[in-house]
Amino acid sequence: MITWYENPLNYSYVRKTLYISLSPRFPVKTLGRKFQQFGKLIGHELVDRRDSNTKGVYLYHHQFFWLKEHDRDLSPDGVYKGPRKFGGRMPVEAVDPVRLVESNPDSDEEEGIR
């Protein structure tokens, strides 16, 4: 289930990145502060828990959805300028927010980063 901090439908695309940690809790405060320096965190999701080779240690796979400050919706005249729809010039890790919302109807939308 994706937890949204902003409505992803307000953007033509969002970047999706995988993050692996030893904790089931997504480091929102830590990553949120880092994102404020160069972009915007839109949402996150805990995807999977896997055993590692060490007894009793699990690896947690998180996905986070974000935008860089030079992405089309934050900087219309930036690197990825063009029409405000999915397609055209965009980063390789871009995903369609409409498909994300449709595939996760139970997603939570929150007002801000905790």
GROMACS .gro file of C-alpha atoms in nm:
model
  114
    1MET     CA    1   0.000   0.000   0.000
    2ILE     CA    2   0.145   0.333  -0.107
    3THR     CA    3   0.141   0.620   0.141
    4TRP     CA    4   0.110   0.949  -0.048
    5TYR     CA    5   0.230   1.281   0.093
    6GLU     CA    6   0.090   1.470  -0.204
    7ASN     CA    7  -0.162   1.381  -0.470
    8PRO     CA    8   0.043   1.212  -0.746
    9LEU     CA    9  -0.221   1.299  -1.004
   10ASN     CA   10  -0.101   1.660  -0.984
   11TYR     CA   11   0.215   1.552  -1.169
   12SER     CA   12   0.273   1.423  -1.522
   13TYR     CA   13   0.517   1.161  -1.390
   14VAL     CA   14   0.696   1.063  -1.069
   15ARG     CA   15   1.030   0.890  -1.029
   16LYS     CA   16   1.029   0.544  -0.866
   17THR     CA   17   1.337   0.423  -0.678
   18LEU     CA   18   1.398   0.104  -0.480
   19TYR     CA   19   1.555   0.137  -0.135
   20ILE     CA   20   1.673  -0.160   0.074
   21SER     CA   21   1.712  -0.132   0.451
   22LEU     CA   22   1.734  -0.344   0.765
   23SER     CA   23   1.430  -0.175   0.916
   24PRO     CA   24   1.063  -0.219   0.823
   25ARG     CA   25   1.009   0.148   0.899
   26PHE     CA   26   1.074   0.370   0.603
   27PRO     CA   27   1.324   0.641   0.701
   28VAL     CA   28   1.087   0.920   0.605
   29LYS     CA   29   1.241   1.181   0.831
   30THR     CA   30   1.594   1.114   0.710
   31LEU     CA   31   1.510   1.084   0.342
   32GLY     CA   32   1.254   1.364   0.365
   33ARG     CA   33   1.523   1.606   0.478
   34LYS     CA   34   1.753   1.493   0.198
   35PHE     CA   35   1.478   1.532  -0.061
   36GLN     CA   36   1.415   1.891   0.047
   37GLN     CA   37   1.769   1.973  -0.066
   38PHE     CA   38   1.724   1.860  -0.427
   39GLY     CA   39   1.363   1.760  -0.491
   40LYS     CA   40   1.030   1.655  -0.346
   41LEU     CA   41   0.914   1.330  -0.185
   42ILE     CA   42   0.567   1.236  -0.314
   43GLY     CA   43   0.509   0.894  -0.150
   44HIS     CA   44   0.653   0.564  -0.031
   45GLU     CA   45   0.565   0.195   0.004
   46LEU     CA   46   0.703  -0.111   0.186
   47VAL     CA   47   0.716  -0.370  -0.090
   48ASP     CA   48   0.875  -0.684   0.048
   49ARG     CA   49   1.054  -0.851   0.339
   50ARG     CA   50   1.323  -1.104   0.254
   51ASP     CA   51   1.557  -1.324   0.454
   52SER     CA   52   1.922  -1.236   0.433
   53ASN     CA   53   2.207  -1.483   0.468
   54THR     CA   54   2.242  -1.387   0.834
   55LYS     CA   55   2.017  -1.571   1.079
   56GLY     CA   56   1.737  -1.351   1.210
   57VAL     CA   57   1.814  -1.056   0.983
   58TYR     CA   58   1.566  -0.945   0.719
   59LEU     CA   59   1.601  -0.703   0.431
   60TYR     CA   60   1.310  -0.469   0.370
   61HIS     CA   61   1.249  -0.342   0.019
   62HIS     CA   62   1.092   0.003   0.001
   63GLN     CA   63   0.990   0.206  -0.301
   64PHE     CA   64   0.978   0.578  -0.294
   65PHE     CA   65   0.820   0.816  -0.541
   66TRP     CA   66   0.975   1.155  -0.588
   67LEU     CA   67   1.066   1.442  -0.821
   68LYS     CA   68   1.395   1.624  -0.875
   69GLU     CA   69   1.390   2.001  -0.874
   70HIS     CA   70   1.452   2.012  -1.252
   71ASP     CA   71   1.165   1.774  -1.342
   72ARG     CA   72   0.892   1.899  -1.573
   73ASP     CA   73   0.627   1.977  -1.312
   74LEU     CA   74   0.861   2.160  -1.074
   75SER     CA   75   1.056   2.342  -1.348
   76PRO     CA   76   0.853   2.374  -1.673
   77ASP     CA   77   1.154   2.514  -1.863
   78GLY     CA   78   1.397   2.257  -1.721
   79VAL     CA   79   1.566   1.954  -1.871
   80TYR     CA   80   1.243   1.761  -1.933
   81LYS     CA   81   1.031   2.046  -2.070
   82GLY     CA   82   0.742   1.951  -2.290
   83PRO     CA   83   0.369   1.876  -2.275
   84ARG     CA   84   0.224   1.806  -1.930
   85LYS     CA   85   0.122   1.446  -1.987
   86PHE     CA   86   0.289   1.109  -1.947
   87GLY     CA   87   0.526   1.051  -2.235
   88GLY     CA   88   0.776   1.262  -2.418
   89ARG     CA   89   1.100   1.361  -2.249
   90MET     CA   90   1.127   1.215  -1.901
   91PRO     CA   91   1.379   1.026  -1.685
   92VAL     CA   92   1.424   0.652  -1.722
   93GLU     CA   93   1.280   0.582  -1.375
   94ALA     CA   94   0.959   0.777  -1.445
   95VAL     CA   95   0.625   0.603  -1.390
   96ASP     CA   96   0.271   0.710  -1.473
   97PRO     CA   97   0.098   0.831  -1.154
   98VAL     CA   98  -0.245   0.741  -1.296
   99ARG     CA   99  -0.142   0.374  -1.316
  100LEU     CA  100   0.002   0.386  -0.965
  101VAL     CA  101  -0.324   0.518  -0.820
  102GLU     CA  102  -0.538   0.274  -1.020
  103SER     CA  103  -0.327  -0.024  -0.912
  104ASN     CA  104  -0.339   0.083  -0.544
  105PRO     CA  105  -0.697   0.188  -0.468
  106ASP     CA  106  -0.641   0.142  -0.092
  107SER     CA  107  -0.353   0.391  -0.082
  108ASP     CA  108  -0.335   0.639   0.202
  109GLU     CA  109  -0.303   1.007   0.132
  110GLU     CA  110  -0.146   1.207   0.412
  111GLU     CA  111  -0.109   1.579   0.453
  112GLY     CA  112   0.264   1.587   0.514
  113ILE     CA  113   0.576   1.404   0.618
  114ARG     CA  114   0.572   1.297   0.979
   0.00000   0.00000   0.00000
